[in-house]
Coordinates of C-alpha atoms in Angstrom, one line a residue:
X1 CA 83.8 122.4 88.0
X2 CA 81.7 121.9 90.5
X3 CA 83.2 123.7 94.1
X4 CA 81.4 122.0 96.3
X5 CA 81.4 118.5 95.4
X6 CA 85.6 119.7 94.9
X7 CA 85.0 120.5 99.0
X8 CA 83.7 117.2 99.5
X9 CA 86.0 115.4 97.8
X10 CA 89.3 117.4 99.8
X11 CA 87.3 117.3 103.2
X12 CA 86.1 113.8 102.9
X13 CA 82.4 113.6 103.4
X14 CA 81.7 110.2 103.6
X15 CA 79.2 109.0 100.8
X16 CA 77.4 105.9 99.6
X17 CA 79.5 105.0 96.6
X18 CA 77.0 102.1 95.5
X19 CA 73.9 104.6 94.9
X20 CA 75.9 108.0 93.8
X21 CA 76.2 109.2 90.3
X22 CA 79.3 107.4 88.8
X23 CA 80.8 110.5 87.5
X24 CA 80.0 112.7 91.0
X25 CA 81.6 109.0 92.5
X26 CA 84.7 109.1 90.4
X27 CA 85.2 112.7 90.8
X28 CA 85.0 112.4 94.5
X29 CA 86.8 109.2 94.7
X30 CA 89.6 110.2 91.9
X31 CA 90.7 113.9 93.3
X32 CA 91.8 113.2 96.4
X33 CA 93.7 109.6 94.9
X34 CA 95.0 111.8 92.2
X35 CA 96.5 114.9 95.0
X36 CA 97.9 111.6 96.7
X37 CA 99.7 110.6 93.5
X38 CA 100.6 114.1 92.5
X39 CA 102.3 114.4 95.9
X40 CA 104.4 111.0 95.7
X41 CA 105.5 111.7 91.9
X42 CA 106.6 115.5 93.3
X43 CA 108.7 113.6 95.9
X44 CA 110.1 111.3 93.3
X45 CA 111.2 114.4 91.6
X46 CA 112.1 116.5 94.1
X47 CA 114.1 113.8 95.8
X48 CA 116.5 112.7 92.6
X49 CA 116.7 116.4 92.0
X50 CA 118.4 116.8 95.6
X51 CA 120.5 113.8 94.8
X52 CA 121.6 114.4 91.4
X53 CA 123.9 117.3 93.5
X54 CA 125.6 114.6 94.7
X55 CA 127.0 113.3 91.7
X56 CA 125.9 110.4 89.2
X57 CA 127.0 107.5 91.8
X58 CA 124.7 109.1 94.1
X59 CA 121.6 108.7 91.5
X60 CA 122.9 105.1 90.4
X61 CA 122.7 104.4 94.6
X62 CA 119.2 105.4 94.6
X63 CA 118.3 103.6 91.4
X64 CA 119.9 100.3 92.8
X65 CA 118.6 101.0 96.4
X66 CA 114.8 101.3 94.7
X67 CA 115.2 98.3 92.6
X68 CA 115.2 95.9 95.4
X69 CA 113.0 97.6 98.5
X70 CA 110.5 97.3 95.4
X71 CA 110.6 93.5 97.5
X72 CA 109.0 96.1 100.3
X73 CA 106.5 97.8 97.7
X74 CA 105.5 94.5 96.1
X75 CA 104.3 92.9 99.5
X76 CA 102.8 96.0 100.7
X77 CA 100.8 96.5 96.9
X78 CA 99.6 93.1 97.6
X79 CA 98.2 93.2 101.0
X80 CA 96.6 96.7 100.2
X81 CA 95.0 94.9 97.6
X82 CA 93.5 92.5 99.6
X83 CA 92.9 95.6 101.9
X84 CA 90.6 97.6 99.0
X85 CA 88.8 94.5 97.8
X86 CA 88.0 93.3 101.9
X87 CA 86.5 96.6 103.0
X88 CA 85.2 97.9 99.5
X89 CA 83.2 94.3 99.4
X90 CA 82.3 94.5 103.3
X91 CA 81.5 98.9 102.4
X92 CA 79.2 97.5 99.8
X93 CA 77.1 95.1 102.1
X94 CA 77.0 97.9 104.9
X95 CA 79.3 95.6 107.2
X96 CA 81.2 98.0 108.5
X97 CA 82.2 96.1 111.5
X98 CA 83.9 93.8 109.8
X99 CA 85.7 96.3 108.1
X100 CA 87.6 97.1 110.5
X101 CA 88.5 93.7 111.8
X102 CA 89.7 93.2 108.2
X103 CA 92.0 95.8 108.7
X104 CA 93.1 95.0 112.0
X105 CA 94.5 91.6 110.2
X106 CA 96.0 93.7 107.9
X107 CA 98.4 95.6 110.2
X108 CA 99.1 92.6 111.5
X109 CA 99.9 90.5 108.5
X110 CA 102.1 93.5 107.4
X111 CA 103.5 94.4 110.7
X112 CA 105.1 90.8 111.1
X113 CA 106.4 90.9 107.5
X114 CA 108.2 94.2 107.3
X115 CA 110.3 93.8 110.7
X116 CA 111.6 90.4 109.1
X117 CA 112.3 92.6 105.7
X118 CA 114.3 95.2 107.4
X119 CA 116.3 93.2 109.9
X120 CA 117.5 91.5 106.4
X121 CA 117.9 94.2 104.3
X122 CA 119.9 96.1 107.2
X123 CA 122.3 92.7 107.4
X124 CA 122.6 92.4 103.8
X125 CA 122.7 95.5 102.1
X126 CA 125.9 95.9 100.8
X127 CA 125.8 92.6 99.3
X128 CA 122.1 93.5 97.5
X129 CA 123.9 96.4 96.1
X130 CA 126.7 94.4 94.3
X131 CA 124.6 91.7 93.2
X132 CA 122.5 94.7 91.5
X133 CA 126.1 95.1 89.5
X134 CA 126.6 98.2 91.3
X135 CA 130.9 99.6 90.7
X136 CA 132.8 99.5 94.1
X137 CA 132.5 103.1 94.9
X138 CA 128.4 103.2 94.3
X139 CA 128.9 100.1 97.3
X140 CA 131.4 102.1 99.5
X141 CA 129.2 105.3 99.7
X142 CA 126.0 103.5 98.9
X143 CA 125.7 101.6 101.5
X144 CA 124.7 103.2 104.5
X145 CA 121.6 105.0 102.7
X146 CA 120.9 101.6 101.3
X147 CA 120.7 100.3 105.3
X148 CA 118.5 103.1 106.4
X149 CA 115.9 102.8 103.0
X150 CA 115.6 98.9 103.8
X151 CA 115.1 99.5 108.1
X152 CA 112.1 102.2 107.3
X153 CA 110.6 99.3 105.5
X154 CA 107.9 99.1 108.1
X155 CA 106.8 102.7 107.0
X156 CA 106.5 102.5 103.8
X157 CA 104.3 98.8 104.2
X158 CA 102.0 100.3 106.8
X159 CA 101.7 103.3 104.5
X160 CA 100.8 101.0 101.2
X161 CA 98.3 99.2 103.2
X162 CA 96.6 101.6 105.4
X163 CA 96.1 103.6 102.1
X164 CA 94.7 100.3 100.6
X165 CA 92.1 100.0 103.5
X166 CA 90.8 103.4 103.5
X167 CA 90.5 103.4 99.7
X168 CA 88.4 100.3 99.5
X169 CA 86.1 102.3 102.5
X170 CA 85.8 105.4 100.0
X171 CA 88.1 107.6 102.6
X172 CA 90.1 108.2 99.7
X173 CA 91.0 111.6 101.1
X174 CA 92.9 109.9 104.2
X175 CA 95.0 108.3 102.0
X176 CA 96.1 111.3 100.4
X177 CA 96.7 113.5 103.5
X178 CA 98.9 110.7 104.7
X179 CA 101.0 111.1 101.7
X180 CA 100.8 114.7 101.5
X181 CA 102.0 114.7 105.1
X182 CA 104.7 112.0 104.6
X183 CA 105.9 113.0 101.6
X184 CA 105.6 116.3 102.5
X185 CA 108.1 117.1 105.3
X186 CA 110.1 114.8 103.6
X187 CA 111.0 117.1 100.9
X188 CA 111.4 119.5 104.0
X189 CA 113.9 117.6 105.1
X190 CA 115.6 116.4 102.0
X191 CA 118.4 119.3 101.5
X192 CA 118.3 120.0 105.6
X193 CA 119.2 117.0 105.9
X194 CA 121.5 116.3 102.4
X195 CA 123.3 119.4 102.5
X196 CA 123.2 120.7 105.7
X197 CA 122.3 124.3 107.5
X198 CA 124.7 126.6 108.4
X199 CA 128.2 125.1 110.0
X200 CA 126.2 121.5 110.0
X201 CA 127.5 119.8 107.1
X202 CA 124.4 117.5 106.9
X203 CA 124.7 113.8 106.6
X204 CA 124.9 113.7 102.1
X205 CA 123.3 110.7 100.5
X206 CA 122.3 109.3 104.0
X207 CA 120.2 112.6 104.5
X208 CA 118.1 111.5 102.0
X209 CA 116.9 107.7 103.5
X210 CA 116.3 109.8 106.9
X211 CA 114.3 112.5 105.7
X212 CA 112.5 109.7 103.8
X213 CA 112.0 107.3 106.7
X214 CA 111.0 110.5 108.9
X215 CA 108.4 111.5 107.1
X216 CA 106.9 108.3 106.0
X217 CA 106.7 107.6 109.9
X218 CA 105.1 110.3 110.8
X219 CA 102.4 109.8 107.7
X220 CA 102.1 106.4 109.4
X221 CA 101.0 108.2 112.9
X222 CA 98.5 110.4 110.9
X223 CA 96.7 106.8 109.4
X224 CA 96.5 105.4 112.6
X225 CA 95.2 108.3 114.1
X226 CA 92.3 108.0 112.4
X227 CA 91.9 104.4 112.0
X228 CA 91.6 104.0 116.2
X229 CA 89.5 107.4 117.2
X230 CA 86.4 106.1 115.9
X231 CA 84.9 108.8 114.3
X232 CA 84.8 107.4 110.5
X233 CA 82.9 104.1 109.6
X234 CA 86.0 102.5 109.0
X235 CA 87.4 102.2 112.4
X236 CA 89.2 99.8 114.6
X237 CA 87.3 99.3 117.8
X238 CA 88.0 97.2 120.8
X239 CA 85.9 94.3 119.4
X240 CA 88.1 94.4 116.1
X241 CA 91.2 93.8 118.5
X242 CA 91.1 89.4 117.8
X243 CA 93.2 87.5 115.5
X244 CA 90.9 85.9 113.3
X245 CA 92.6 83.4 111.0
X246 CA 90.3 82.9 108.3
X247 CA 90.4 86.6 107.4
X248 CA 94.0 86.4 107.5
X249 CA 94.0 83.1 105.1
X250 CA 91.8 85.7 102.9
X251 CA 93.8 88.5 103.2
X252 CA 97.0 86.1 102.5
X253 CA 95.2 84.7 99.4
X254 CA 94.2 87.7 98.3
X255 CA 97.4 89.6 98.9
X256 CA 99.3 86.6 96.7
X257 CA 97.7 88.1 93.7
X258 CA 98.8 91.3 94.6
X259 CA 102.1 91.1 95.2
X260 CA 102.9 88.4 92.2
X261 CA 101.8 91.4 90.3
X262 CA 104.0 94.1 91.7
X263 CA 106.9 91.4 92.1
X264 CA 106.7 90.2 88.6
X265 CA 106.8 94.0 87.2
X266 CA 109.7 94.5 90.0
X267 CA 111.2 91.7 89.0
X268 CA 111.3 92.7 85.2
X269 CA 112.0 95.8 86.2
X270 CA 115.3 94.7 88.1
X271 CA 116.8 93.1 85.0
X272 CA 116.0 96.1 83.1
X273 CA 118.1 97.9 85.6
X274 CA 120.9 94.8 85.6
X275 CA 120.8 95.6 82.4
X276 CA 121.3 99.2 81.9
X277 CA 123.9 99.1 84.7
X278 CA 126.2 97.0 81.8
X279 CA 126.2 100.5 80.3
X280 CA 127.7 102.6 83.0
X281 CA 127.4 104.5 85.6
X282 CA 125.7 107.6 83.4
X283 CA 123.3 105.5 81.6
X284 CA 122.3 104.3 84.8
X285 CA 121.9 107.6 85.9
X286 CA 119.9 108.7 83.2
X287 CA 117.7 106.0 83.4
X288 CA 116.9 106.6 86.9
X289 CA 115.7 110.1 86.4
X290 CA 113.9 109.4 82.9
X291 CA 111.6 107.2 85.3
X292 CA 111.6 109.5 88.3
X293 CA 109.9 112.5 85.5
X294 CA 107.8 109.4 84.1
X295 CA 106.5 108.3 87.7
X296 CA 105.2 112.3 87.5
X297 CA 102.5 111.5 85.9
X298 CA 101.9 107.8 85.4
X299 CA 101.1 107.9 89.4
X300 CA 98.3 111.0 89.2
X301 CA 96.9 108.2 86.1
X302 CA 97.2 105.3 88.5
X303 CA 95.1 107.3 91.5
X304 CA 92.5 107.8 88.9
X305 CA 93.1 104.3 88.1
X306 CA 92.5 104.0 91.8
X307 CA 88.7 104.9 91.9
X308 CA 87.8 101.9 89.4
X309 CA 88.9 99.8 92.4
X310 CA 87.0 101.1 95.1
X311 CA 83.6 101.6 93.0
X312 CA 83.9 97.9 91.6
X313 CA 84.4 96.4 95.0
X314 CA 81.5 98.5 96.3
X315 CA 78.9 98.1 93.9
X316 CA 79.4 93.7 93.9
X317 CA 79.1 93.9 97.1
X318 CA 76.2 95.4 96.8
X319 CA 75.3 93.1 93.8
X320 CA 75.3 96.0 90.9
X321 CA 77.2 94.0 88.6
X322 CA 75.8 96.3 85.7
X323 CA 77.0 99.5 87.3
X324 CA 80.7 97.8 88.3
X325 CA 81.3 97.5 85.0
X326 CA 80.4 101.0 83.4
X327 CA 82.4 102.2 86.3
X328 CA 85.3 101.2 84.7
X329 CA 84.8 101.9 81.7
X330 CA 84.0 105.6 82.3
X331 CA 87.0 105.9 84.5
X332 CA 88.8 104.4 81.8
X333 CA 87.8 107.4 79.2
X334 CA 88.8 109.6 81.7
X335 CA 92.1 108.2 82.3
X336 CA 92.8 108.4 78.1
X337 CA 92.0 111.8 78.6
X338 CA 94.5 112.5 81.0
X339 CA 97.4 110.9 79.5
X340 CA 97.0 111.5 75.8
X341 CA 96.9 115.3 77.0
X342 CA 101.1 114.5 78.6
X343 CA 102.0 112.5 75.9
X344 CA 102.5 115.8 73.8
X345 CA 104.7 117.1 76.7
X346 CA 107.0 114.7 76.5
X347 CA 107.6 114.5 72.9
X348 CA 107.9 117.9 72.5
X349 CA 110.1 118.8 76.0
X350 CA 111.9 115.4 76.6
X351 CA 115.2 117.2 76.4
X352 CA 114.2 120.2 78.5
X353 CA 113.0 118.1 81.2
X354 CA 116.1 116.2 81.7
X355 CA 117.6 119.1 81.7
X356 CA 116.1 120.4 85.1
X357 CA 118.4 117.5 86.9
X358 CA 121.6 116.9 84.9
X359 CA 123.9 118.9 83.4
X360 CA 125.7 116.3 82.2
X361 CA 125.1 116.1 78.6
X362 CA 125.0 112.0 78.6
X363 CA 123.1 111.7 81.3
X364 CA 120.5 114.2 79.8
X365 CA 120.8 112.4 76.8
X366 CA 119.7 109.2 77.8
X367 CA 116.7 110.5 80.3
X368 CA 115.3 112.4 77.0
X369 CA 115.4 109.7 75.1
X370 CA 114.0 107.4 77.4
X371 CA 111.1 110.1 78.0
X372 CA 110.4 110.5 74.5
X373 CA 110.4 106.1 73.9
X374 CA 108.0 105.4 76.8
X375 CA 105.8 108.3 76.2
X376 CA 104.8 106.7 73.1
X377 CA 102.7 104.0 74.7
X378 CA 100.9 106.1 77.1
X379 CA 97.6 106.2 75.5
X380 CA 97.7 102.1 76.3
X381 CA 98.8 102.4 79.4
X382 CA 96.0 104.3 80.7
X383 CA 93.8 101.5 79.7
X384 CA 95.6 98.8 81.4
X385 CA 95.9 100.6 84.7
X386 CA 92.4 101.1 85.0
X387 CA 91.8 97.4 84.0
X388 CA 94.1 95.9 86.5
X389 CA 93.1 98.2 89.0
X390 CA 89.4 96.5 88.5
X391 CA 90.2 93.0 88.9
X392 CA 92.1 94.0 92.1
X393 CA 89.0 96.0 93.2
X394 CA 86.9 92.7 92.6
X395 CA 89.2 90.4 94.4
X396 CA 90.3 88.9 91.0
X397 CA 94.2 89.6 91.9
X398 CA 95.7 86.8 90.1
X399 CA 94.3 87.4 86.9
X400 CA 96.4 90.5 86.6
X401 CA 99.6 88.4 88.4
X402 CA 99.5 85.6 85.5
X403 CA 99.3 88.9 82.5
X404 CA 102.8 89.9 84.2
X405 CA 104.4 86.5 84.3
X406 CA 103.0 86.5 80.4
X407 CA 103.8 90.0 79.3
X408 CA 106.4 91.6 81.6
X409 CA 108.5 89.0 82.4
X410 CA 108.1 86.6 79.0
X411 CA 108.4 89.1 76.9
X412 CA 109.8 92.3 78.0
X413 CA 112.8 91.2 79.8
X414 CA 114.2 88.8 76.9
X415 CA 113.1 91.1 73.9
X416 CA 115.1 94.2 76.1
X417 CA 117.7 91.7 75.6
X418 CA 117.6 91.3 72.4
X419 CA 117.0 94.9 71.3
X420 CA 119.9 96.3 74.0
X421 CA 123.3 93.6 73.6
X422 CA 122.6 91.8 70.0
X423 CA 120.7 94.2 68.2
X424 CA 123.4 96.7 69.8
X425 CA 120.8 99.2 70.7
X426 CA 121.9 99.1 74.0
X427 CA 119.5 101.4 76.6
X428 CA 117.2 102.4 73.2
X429 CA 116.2 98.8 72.9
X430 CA 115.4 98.6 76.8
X431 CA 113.2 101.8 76.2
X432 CA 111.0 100.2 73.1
X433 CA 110.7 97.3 75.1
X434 CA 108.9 98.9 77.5
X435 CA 107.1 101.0 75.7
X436 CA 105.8 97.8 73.5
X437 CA 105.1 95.6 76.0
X438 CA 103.0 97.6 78.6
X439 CA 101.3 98.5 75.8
X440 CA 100.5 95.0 74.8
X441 CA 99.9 94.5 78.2
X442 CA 96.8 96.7 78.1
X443 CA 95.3 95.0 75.2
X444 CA 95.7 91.5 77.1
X445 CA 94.0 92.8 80.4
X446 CA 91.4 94.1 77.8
X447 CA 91.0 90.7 76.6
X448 CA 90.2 88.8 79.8
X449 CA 88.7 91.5 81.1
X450 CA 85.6 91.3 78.7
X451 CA 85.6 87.4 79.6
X452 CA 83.8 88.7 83.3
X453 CA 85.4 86.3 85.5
X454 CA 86.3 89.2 87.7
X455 CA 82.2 89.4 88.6
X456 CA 82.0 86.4 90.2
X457 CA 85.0 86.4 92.5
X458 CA 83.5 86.0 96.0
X459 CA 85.7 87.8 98.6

């Protein structure tokens, strides 16, 4: 390994990603993206292992809770997207002005979205949680955590986009300090603030939204920090300060691609939940924590992913289609790489890992199977993410949107169905569906990818 260009990539010396070597770019683009990842999937993890203490309606609160602020995570996907393909395309022509005026519409576009999100959610949350099929006592002590998750909104879509901006400038490595500090003293807080210290009895389940909100705030401070002290090329200045509608019409175009993705995968991924939840309380619960170990390392993939994005958006805008395109497929290889090497680890330790937060032997049961299931299609996946994560980078967001609608929601949800309540396989089929169909998804993105629309999207 080489130390130094390690040093660069942690530190953050900025670079011209549209005349580096590809492999020095995706190393120095992918590490910090991948720390980022690696920092969210150990709060995933660390967070359901705190909860899990508190009994299997606490897990199925915080599988319910997830399933729709993934509303929040779909919107703020979306208008990151639009944030890495505006300032990676305006990075590649050397506008860096602009840039930041692009973002500026950003925070604004998301600002105004998340206050309306959270004033609703706040209003409406028990309801959300029963019309997720939640039992009456996940609603009774569910609630009030649910209320807090769905008020932080505003931090966790200033988070997604912020991120998405400084990605598409090649400042990977603010993105992944903002995590690591988020995320971070969250898991700090987490059982200070679930269990309690000394005679304080904590707050339980509620601890958990707080610490979560807390430190996803504070990462939020971090981003802005460095955003408005004008010491980085991408920088809001007092120029950038005007509402200028026809980058928000982009950003808005752009950002419907984006979150049709996200919300067409949350959307699927909500009736999967509805219909685990027909199972129980422990299936549910086992479930939730085979995806929280699964998020472990399909997010480090995705931050790898992450650098096919930045380097396509760059390099059209600098009008190397040639290099966009090898780009991706070399961060592609390297993605295989990566998850063929955990596939084994699942396979062999699916049990083992489940057992690190239940001890409840259905529960366990459940998470290990659905662990060893997804696993299988993991080579595939690492394709696809990379794939989508180019058109994104390219400003081709809908392409990816209408592979969803296709795959994910065609054909996932109703062959779960099928596989789960006929079939009688009940969570097992809900696990091969996913498995199959993400898998097909890949070979579908690979498919239209080849076609090269995504090189002539103007943005």
């Amino acid at each position: 390994m080489n130390w130094q260009l390690f040093k660069d990539a942690i530190l953050g010396k900025e670079q011209d990603f549209t005349r580096l070597s590809l492999r020095t770019a995706i190393f120095i683009l992918a590490i910090p993206m991948i720390l980022e990842m690696m920092m969210e999937s150990a709060f995933a993890v660390v967070d359901i292992f705190f909860v899990a203490k508190l009994g299997e309606f606490a897990i199925a609160t915080v599988g319910l809770t997830e399933s729709v602020i993934v509303l929040t995570y779909a919107i703020g996907f979306g208008i990151s997207m639009a944030g890495t393909a505006l300032v990676s395309r305006r990075f590649g022509e050397k506008e860096y002005q602009e840039a930041g005026s692009a973002t500026f519409q950003l925070l604004l576009v998301g600002g105004v979205i998340s206050i309306f999100m959270g004033i609703a959610g706040w209003i409406f949350a028990s309801d959300l949680l029963t019309l997720m099929g939640a039992e009456e006592a996940v609603v009774q002590s569910g609630t009030n955590y649910a209320r807090i998750v769905f008020a932080g909104n505003t931090a966790i879509m200033l988070l997604f986009l912020i991120n998405g901006a400084f990605r598409g400038a090649g400042q990977a490595h603010h993105a992944m300090r903002s995590l690591w500090i988020a995320n971070g003293l969250n898991i700090i807080l987490d059982p200070l603030f679930i269990f309690g210290l000394g005679s304080w009895e904590g707050f339980g389940l509620d601890g958990a939204a707080i610490a979560t909100t807390l430190g996803r705030s504070v990462g939020v401070v971090y981003q802005m920090y460095h955003l408005f002290n004008g010491k980085h090329r991408l920088k809001i200045i007092r120029e950038n300060l005007k509402i200028k509608w026809e980058t928000i019409r982009k950003i808005i175009d752009l950002s419907l691609g984006g979150m049709g993705q996200f919300l067409i995968d949350s959307v699927s991924w909500v009736a999967l939940t509805r219909m685990n939840a027909e199972f129980g309380s422990a299936a549910l619960a086992g479930y939730t924590i085979a995806f929280r170990v699964l998020i472990f390392t399909i997010l480090p993939a995705w931050g790898l992913s992450g650098a096919a994005a930045t380097l396509v958006g760059q390099n059209l805008g600098a009008k190397k289609l040639k290099r966009a395109e090898h780009a991706v497929w070399l961060t592609a290889r390297y993605n295989v790489i990566f998850m063929a090497s955990v596939t084994g680890i699942y396979l062999l330790f699916s049990k083992q890992l489940a057992e690190i937060f239940t001890d409840i032997p259905e529960v366990r049961d459940v998470a290990a199977q659905g662990l060893w299931v997804i696993a299988l299609g993991y080579v595939f996946f690492a394709v696809g993410m990379v794939l989508t994560q180019a058109f994104n980078g390219a400003g081709d967001t809908k392409t990816p949107a209408w592979i969803n609608t296709g795959v994910l929601l065609a054909m996932e949800v109703p062959l779960a169905y099928f596989l789960a309540f006929p079939m009688g396989m009940k969570y097992l089929g809900i696990f091969i569906s996913i498995a199959f169909c993400h898998s097909f998804h890949a070979l579908v993105s690979y498919y239209f990818f080849r076609q090269g629309k995504w090189k002539k999207m103007e943005v």
